[in-house]
Each structure stands twice: as structure tokens, then as C-alpha cells.
Short mmCIF file of C-alpha atoms and ligand atoms in Angstrom, two decimals:
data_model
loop_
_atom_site.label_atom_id
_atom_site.label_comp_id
_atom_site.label_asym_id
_atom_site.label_seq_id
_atom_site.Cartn_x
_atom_site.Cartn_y
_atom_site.Cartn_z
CA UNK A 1 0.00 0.00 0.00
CA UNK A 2 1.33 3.32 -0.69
CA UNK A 3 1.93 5.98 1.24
CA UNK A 4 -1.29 8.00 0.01
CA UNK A 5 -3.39 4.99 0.16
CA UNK A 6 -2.39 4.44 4.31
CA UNK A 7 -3.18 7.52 4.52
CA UNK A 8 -6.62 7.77 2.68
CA UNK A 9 -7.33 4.46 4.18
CA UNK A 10 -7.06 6.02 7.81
CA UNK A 11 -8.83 9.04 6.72
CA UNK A 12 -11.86 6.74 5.87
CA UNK A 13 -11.95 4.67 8.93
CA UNK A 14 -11.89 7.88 10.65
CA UNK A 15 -14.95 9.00 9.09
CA UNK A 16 -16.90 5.90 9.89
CA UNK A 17 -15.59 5.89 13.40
CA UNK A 18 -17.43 9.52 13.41
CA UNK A 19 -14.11 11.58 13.21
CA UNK A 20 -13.16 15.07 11.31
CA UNK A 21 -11.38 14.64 8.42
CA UNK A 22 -9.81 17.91 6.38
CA UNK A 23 -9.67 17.19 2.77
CA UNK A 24 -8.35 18.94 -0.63
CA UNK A 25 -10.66 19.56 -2.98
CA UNK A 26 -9.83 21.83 -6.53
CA UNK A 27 -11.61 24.41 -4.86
CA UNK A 28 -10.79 25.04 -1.49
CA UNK A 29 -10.05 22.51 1.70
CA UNK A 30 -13.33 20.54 3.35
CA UNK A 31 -13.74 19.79 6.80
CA UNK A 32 -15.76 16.07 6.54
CA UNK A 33 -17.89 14.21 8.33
CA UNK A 34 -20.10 10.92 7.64
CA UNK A 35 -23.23 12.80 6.17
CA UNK A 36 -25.44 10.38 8.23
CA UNK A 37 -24.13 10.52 11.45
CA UNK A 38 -25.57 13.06 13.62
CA UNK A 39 -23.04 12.95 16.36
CA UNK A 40 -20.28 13.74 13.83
CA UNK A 41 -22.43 16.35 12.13
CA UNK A 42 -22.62 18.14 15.41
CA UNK A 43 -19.06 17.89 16.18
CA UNK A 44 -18.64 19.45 12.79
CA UNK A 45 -21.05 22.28 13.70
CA UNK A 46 -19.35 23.39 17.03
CA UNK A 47 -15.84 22.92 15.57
CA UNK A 48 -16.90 25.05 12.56
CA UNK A 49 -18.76 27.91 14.92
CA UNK A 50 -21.40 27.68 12.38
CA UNK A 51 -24.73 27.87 13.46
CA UNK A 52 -26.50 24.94 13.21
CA UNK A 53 -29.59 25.97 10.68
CA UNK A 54 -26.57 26.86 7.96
CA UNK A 55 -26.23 23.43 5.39
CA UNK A 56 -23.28 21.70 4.29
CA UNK A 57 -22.78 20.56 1.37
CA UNK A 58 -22.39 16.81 0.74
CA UNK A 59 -19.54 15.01 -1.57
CA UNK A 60 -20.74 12.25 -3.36
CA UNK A 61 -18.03 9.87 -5.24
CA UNK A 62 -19.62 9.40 -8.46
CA UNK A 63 -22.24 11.43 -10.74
CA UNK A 64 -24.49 8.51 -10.68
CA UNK A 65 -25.04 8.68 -7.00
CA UNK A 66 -26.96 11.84 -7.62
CA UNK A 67 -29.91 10.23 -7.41
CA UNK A 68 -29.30 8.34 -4.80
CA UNK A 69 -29.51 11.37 -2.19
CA UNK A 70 -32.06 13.20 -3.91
CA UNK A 71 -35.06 13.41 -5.00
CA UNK A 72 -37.74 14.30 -8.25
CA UNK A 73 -34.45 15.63 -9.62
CA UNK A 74 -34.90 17.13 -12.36
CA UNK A 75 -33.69 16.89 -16.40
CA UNK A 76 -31.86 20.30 -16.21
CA UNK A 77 -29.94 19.06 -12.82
CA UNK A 78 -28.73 15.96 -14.29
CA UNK A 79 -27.76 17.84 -17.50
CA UNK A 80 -25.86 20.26 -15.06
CA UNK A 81 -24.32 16.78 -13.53
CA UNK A 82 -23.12 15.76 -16.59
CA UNK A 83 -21.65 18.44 -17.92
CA UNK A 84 -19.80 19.60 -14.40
CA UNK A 85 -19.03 16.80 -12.56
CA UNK A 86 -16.72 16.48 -10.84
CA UNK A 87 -16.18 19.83 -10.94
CA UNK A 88 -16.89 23.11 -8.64
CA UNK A 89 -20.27 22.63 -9.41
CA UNK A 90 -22.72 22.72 -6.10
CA UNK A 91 -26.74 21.12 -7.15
CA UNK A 92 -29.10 22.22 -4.62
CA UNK A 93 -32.03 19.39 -4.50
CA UNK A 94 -35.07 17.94 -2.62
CA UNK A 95 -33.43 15.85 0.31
CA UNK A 96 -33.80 12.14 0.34
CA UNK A 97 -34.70 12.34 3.84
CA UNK A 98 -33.94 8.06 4.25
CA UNK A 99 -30.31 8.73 3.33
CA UNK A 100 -29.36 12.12 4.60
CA UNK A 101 -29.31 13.57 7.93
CA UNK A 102 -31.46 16.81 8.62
CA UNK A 103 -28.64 17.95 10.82
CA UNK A 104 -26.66 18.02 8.02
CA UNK A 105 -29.14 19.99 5.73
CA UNK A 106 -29.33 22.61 8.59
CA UNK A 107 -33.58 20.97 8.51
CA UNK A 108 -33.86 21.72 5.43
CA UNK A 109 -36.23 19.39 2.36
CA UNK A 110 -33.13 20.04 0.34
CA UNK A 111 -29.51 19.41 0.20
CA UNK A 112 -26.31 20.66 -1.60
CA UNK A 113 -24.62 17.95 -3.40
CA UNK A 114 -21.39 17.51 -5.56
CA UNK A 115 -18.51 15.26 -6.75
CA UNK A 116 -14.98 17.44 -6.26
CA UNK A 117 -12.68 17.23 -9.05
CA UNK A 118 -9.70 16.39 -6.68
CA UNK A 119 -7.92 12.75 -7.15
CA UNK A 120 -7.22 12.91 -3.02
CA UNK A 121 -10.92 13.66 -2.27
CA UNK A 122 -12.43 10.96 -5.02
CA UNK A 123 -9.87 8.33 -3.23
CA UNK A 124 -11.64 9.21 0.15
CA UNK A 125 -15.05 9.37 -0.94
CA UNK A 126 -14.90 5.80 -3.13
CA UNK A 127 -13.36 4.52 -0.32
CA UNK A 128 -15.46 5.66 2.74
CA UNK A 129 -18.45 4.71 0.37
CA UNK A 130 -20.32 7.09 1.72
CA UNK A 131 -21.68 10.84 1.17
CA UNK A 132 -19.19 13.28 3.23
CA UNK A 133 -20.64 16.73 4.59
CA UNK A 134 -18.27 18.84 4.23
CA UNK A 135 -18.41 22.71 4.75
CA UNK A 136 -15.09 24.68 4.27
CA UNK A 137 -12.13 24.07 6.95
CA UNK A 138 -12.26 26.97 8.32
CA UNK A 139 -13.68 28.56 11.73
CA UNK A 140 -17.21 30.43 10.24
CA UNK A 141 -17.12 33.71 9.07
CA UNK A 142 -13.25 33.45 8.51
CA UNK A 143 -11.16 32.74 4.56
CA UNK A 144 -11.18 29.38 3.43
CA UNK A 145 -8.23 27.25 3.53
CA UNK A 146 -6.43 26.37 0.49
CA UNK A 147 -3.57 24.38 1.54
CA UNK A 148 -3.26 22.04 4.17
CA UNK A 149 -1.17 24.08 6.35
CA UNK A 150 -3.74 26.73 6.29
CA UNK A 151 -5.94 23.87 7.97
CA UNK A 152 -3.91 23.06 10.46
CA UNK A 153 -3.35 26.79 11.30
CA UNK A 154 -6.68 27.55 11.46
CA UNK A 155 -8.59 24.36 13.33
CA UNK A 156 -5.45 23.01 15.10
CA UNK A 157 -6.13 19.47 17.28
CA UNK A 158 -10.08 20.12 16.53
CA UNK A 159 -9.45 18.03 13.18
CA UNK A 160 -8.64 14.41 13.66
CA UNK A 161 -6.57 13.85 10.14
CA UNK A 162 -6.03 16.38 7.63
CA UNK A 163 -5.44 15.06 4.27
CA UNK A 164 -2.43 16.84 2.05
CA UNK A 165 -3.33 17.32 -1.71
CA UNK A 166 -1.06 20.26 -2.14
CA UNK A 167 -2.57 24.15 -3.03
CA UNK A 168 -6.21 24.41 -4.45
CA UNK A 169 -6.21 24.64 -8.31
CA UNK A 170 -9.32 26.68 -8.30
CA UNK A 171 -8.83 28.90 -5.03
CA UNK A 172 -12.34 29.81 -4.43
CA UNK A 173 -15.42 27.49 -3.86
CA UNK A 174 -17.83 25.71 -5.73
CA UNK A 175 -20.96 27.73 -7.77
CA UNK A 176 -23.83 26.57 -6.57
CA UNK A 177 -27.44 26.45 -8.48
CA UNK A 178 -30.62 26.27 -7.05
CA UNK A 179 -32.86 23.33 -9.00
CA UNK A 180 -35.19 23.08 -6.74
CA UNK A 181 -37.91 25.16 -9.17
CA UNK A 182 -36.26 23.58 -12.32
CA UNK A 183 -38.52 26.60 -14.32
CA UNK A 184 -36.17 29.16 -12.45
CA UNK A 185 -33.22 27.99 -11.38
CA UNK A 186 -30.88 30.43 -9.35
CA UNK A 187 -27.66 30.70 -9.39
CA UNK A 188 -26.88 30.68 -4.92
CA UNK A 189 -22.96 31.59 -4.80
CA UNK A 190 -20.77 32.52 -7.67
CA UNK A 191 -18.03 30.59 -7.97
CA UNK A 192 -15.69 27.62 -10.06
CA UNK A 193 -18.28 27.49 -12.67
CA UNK A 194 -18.92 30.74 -13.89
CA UNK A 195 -22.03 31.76 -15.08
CA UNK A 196 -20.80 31.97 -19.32
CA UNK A 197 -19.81 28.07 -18.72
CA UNK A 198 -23.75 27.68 -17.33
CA UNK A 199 -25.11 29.91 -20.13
CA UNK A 200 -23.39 27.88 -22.48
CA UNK A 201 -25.27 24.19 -20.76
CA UNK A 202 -28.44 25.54 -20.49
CA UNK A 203 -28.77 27.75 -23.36
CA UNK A 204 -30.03 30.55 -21.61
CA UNK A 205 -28.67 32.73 -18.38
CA UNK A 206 -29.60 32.23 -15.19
CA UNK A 207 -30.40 34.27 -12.55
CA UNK A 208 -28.20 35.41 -9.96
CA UNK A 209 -29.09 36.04 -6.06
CA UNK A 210 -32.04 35.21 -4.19
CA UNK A 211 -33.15 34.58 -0.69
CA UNK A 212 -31.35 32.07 0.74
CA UNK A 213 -29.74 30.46 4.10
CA UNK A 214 -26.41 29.13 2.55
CA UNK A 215 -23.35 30.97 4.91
CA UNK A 216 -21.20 31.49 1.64
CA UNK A 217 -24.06 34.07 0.67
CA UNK A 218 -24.11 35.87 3.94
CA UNK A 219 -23.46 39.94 3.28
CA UNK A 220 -19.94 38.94 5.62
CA UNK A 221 -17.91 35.99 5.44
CA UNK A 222 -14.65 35.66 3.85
CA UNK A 223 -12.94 38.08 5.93
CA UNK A 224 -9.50 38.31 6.82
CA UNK A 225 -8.92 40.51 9.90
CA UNK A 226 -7.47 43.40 7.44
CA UNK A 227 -9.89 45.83 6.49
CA UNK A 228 -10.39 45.26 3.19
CA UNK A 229 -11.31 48.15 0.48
CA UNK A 230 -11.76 48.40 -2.89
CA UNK A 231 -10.80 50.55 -5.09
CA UNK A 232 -9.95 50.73 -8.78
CA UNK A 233 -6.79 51.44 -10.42
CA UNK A 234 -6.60 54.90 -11.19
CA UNK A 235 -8.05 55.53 -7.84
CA UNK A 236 -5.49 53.55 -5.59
CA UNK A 237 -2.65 56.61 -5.39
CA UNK A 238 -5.12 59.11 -3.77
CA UNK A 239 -6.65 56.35 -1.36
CA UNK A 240 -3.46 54.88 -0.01
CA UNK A 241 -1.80 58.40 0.68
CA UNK A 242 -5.45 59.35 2.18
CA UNK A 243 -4.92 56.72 4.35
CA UNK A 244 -1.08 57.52 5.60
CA UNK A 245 -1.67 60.93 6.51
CA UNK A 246 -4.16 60.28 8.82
CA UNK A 247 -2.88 61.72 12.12
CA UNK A 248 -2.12 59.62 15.00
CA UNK A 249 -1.77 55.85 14.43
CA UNK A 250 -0.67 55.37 10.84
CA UNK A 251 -2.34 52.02 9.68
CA UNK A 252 0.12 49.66 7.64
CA UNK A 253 -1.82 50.07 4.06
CA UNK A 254 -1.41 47.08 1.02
CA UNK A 255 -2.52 46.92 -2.25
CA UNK A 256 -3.53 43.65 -4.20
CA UNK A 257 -4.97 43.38 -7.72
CA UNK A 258 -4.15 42.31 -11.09
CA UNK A 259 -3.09 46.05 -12.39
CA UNK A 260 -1.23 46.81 -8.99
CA UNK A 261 2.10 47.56 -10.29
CA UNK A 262 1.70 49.66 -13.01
CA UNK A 263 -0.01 52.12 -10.16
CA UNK A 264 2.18 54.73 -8.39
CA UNK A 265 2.39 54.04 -5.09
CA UNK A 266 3.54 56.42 -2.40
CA UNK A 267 6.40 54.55 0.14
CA UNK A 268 5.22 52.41 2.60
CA UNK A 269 2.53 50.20 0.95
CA UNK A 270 3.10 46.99 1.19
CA UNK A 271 1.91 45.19 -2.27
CA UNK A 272 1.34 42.11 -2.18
CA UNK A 273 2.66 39.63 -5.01
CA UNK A 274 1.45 40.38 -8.41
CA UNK A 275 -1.36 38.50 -9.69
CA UNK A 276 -1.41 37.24 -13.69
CA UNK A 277 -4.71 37.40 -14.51
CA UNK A 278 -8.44 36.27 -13.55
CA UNK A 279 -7.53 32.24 -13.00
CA UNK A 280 -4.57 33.53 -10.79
CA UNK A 281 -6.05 35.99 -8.96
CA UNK A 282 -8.96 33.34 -8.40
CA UNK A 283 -6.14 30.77 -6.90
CA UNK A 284 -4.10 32.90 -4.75
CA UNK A 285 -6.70 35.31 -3.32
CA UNK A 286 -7.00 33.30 0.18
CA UNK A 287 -3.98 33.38 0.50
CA UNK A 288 -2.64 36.44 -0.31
CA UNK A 289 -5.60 37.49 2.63
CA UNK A 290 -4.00 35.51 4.75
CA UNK A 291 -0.71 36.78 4.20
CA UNK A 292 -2.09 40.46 4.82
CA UNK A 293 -2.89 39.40 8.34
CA UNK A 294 0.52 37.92 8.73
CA UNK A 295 2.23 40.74 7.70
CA UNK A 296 -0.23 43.19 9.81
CA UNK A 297 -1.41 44.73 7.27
CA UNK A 298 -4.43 46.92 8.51
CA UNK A 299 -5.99 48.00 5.52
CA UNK A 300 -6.12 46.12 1.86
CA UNK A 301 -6.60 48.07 -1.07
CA UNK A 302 -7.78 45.52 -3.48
CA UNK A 303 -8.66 46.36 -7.74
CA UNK A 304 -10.84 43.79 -8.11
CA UNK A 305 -10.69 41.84 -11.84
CA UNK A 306 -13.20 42.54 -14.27
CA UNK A 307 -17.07 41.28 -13.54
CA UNK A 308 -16.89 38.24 -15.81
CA UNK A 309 -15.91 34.68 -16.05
CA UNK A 310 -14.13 33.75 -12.52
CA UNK A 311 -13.37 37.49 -11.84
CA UNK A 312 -17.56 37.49 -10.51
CA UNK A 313 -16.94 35.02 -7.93
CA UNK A 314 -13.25 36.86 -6.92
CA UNK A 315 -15.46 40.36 -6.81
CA UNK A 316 -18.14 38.51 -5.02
CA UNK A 317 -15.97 37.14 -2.06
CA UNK A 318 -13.93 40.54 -2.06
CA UNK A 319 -17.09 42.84 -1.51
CA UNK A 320 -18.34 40.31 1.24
CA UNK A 321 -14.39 40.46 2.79
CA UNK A 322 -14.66 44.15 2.35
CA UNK A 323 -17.61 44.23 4.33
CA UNK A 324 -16.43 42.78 7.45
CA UNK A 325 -14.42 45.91 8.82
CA UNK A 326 -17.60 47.82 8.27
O1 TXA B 401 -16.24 24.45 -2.99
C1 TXA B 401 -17.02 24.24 -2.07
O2 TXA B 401 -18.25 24.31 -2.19
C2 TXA B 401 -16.40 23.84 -0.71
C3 TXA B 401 -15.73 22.48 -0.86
C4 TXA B 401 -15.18 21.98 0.45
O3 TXA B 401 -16.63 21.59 -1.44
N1 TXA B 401 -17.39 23.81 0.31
C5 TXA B 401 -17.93 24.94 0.82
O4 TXA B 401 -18.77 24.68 1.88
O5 TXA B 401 -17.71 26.05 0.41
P1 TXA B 401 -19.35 25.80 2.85
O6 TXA B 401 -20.12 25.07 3.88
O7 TXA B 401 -18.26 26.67 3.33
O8 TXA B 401 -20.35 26.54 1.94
C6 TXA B 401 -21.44 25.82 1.47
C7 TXA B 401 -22.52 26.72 1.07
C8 TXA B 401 -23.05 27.46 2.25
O9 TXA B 401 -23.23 28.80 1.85
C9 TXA B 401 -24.34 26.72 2.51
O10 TXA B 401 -25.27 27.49 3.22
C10 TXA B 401 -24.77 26.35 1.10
O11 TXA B 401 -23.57 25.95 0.53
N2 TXA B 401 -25.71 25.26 1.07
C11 TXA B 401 -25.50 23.99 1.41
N3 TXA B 401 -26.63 23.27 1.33
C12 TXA B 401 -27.60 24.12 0.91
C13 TXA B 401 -29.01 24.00 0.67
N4 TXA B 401 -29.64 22.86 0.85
N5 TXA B 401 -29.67 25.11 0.27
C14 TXA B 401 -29.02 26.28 0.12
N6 TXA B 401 -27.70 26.46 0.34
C15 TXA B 401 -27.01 25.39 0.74
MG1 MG B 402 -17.17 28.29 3.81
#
């Protein structure tokens, strides 16, 4: 047995035995439990500090299992399954309430479900044959972890075995789509499927927004303990010298964003490293957050990308990081 297999082997017997297991997925690291155990789910919960009336979402090994967990699904999901999975694509459904535990649906008649596109996480879940619920591994409210260090910085001895895939391909999590009204499906979180890749399934756009309980949506979450601002390029100079001539306790200012060099900056911002473009920006975001609150940075300057393709799920977690310090 290889070294990744003893490992993905213990990872699964920890699951059935009820324990935490962090995983990699593309999109960002999931904190795992066995989606029919209540004891584990509420382990999860109080680990998390998620309240417990906010779902998980629930990994599934194969596309075919689909049906399985839910129910009436619907032509357009399963056209959505086929086309995304695995992939960053989240399916919110009807509930098969025999097969998955309300505590892990927050009581709700529907649950999230969706098969990662990560060879670490497939291992797991074809071994533990059994749906995982697995929110992000990270303490609620805070950025999501997208290496396994980040993990085991943030959640520490409260995670049994944390699984190393290496750094997130995607960087930030999963879209998810609302087919419970298959008429008007809605498009719940932004994210590793953008919305032209859905336009281009369904032949038709489709909405964005609408009420909701999933955390990910929540006006604040994402949010580093910099203040985070944005601001767009040709605006960045005045800001960041507004900033250090404020009297009295000069904050530490930095600047992220894809056109951050070419802007003049006046001595003593800290900018972050460059990002290439949308995909890269995407990746690293996290954890260029994360290094803002290692290197005390009080307030971010971020340019966000452009409002298309993955730059609207970037933009989206920004303006909900932004609002934290608010
Ligand atoms: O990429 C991802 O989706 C990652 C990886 C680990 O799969 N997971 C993730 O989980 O981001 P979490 O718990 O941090 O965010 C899941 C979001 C939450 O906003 C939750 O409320 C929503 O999915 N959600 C889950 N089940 C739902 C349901 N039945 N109805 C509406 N929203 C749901
Ligand atoms: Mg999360």
C-alpha cells in the first residue's frame, strides 16, 4: 500500500468511526464528516462555529449517486451533472430524507450535493463509500483554507486527520445552483463554474441572487482581519496616501490586484505579489488574505478583476471580505 493509500485508508476509517477529516478539494479545503451521522455532524457544527440551521454541502463519489440522495431531480440538474461533474459545481435538490441527515441539511427538504474534481478527495469518498458533509475548513465567518497548512493553522487538534493534496487549483469554492424550481433555477454563490460556462449548458442565463440560508451568501464571510477596500486602479494613489496621513496611528496600508504595479504608489505600501490574470487571482486570493494578516497589514486596497468569467466570484468574495471591517 502506498503511502497516500495508508493515509486515505485512515482518513476513511476515521470517518466511519465519526471523526473530522480535512480534505483537498480543486476548490478550497473541506472539513468532513459521515453525512449520516448526527453525532459527527454536530461535532462538525461546534468545531466550525457555524450555526446549526446553515447546510453543508455533501460530496458524493460518483455522478451517478446523484440520485441516490435526492429526490424528483430534475432533467436540467442531471444535464448540469453531466456536464460539471466532478467539478466546482454545487446542485441544490429535494433531500432524500432516508439517506441524509437533517442535521446536516441545517432541517432543510433540500440538500447541496457535488462530486470534487480532486484525485485525493475521489480516493476518500470511493473509499469511505459514503456521502461526506463537508463545509469549508475553516472557523465560520473566517477565509477558506487552500492548503493544508492553512488547515492546520486555522482548526489546530479540533481536526482528527487532515489530508495533504497540495494548493487548491481553483482557489475559491464551488458555484452553486438552485434546481429546486427547475422553471427558475438560481444561481446561490458565484463561484468555479462561472455563469458563461452555465449559459453555455443551459442555453439561456440564469439568474443570480435570491433569498437564501447558505453561509457562503451571507453579506460577511470571507474576511480576513485586514480591512479590506476596494478601489480601482486609477483611484489607488489618492486612497493609499489618504490613508497615511491620517494623524495619529498610521495604519500599515497594502494593495492587491491584477493592475497593482503599473499604479504609483507612495512609500510604505506593502503590495502584495502580483497577480497574472483572472484564474490567478482566483487561486491565490485566500492566501494572499491571509498573508495580509501575517504581515499586519491593517488595511487592503484591493482592484478587483473585471465582472466576468471567474473574476464574478473573486469580486463577489472581495465585496463580502470588504464588508467585514464595516
Ligand atoms: O467548494 C465548495 O463548495 C467547498 C468544498 C469543500 O466543497 N465547500 C464549501 O462549503 O464552500 P461551505 O459550507 O463553506 O459553503 C457551502 C454553502 C453554504 O453557503 C451553505 O449554506 C450552502 O452551501 N448550502 C449547502 N446546502 C444548501 C441548501 N440545501 N440550500 C441552500 N444552500 C445550501
Ligand atoms: Mg465556507
Amino acid at each position: 500500500m502506498s503511502c497516500e493509500q495508508r493515509e486515505i485508508e485512515r482518513a476513511s476509517q476515521t470517518l466511519r468511526a465519526g471523526g473530522l477529516v480535512a480534505f483537498p478539494t480543486e476548490t478550497v479545503y473541506g472539513l468532513g464528516v459521515d453525512a449520516a451521522n448526527p453525532d459527527a455532524l454536530r461535532r462538525l457544527f461546534a468545531v466550525k462555529g457555524r450555526p446549526p440551521s446553515h447546510p453543508v454541502i455533501v460530496h458524493l463519489a460518483r455522478p451517478a449517486e446523484l440520485t441516490c440522495f435526492a429526490r424528483d431531480v430534475p432533467p436540467v440538474a442531471r444535464r448540469l451533472a453531466e456536464a460539471c461533474w466532478p467539478g466546482p459545481l454545487t446542485l441544490v435538490l429535494y433531500r432524500d430524507p432516508r439517506r441524509i441527515a437533517p442535521e446536516a441539511t441545517g432541517g432543510l427538504d433540500t440538500v447541496g450535493l457535488r462530486v470534487p474534481d480532486h484525485p485525493v478527495a475521489l480516493a476518500l469518498l470511493e473509499r469511505v463509500e459514503r456521502p461526506v458533509a463537508a463545509p469549508s475548513a475553516n472557523r465560520f465567518g473566517r477565509v477558506s483554507p487552500t492548503t493544508a497548512s492553512d488547515v492546520r493553522t486555522d482548526l489546530g487538534a479540533d481536526v482528527d486527520v487532515v489530508l495533504d493534496g497540495g494548493p487548491c487549483r481553483i482557489g475559491v469554492e464551488s458555484t452553486i445552483v438552485d434546481c429546486t424550481e427547475p422553471e427558475a433555477l438560481r444561481v446561490l454563490r458565484v463561484g468555479g463554474v462561472t455563469v458563461e460556462d452555465l449559459t453555455a449548458i443551459l442555453g439561456y442565463e440564469p439568474r443570480i441572487g435570491g433569498a437564501t440560508r447558505a453561509s457562503g451568501t451571507l453579506p460577511v464571510h470571507y474576511a480576513p482581519r485586514a480591512r479590506v477596500e476596494l478601489v480601482e486602479a486609477p483611484a489607488a494613489r489618492a486612497r493609499a496616501e489618504e490613508l497615511l496621513r491620517a494623524d495619529g496611528a498610521r495604519p500599515t496600508v497594502g494593495l492587491l490586484g491584477l493592475e497593482a504595479l503599473p499604479v504609483q504608489l507612495p512609500r510604505g505600501v506593502i503590495v502584495l505579489d502580483p497577480v497574472r490574470d483572472v484564474r490567478h487571482f482566483a487561486r491565490v486570493l485566500y492566501s494572499r488574505l491571509r498573508a495580509a494578516d501575517r504581515l499586519r497589514i491593517d488595511v487592503l486596497l484591493v482592484i478587483p478583476p473585471p465582472p466576468h468569467g471567474l473574476g464574478l466570484a473573486v469580486r463577489d468574495r472581495l465585496s463580502r471580505a470588504s464588508r467585514a471591517g464595516q
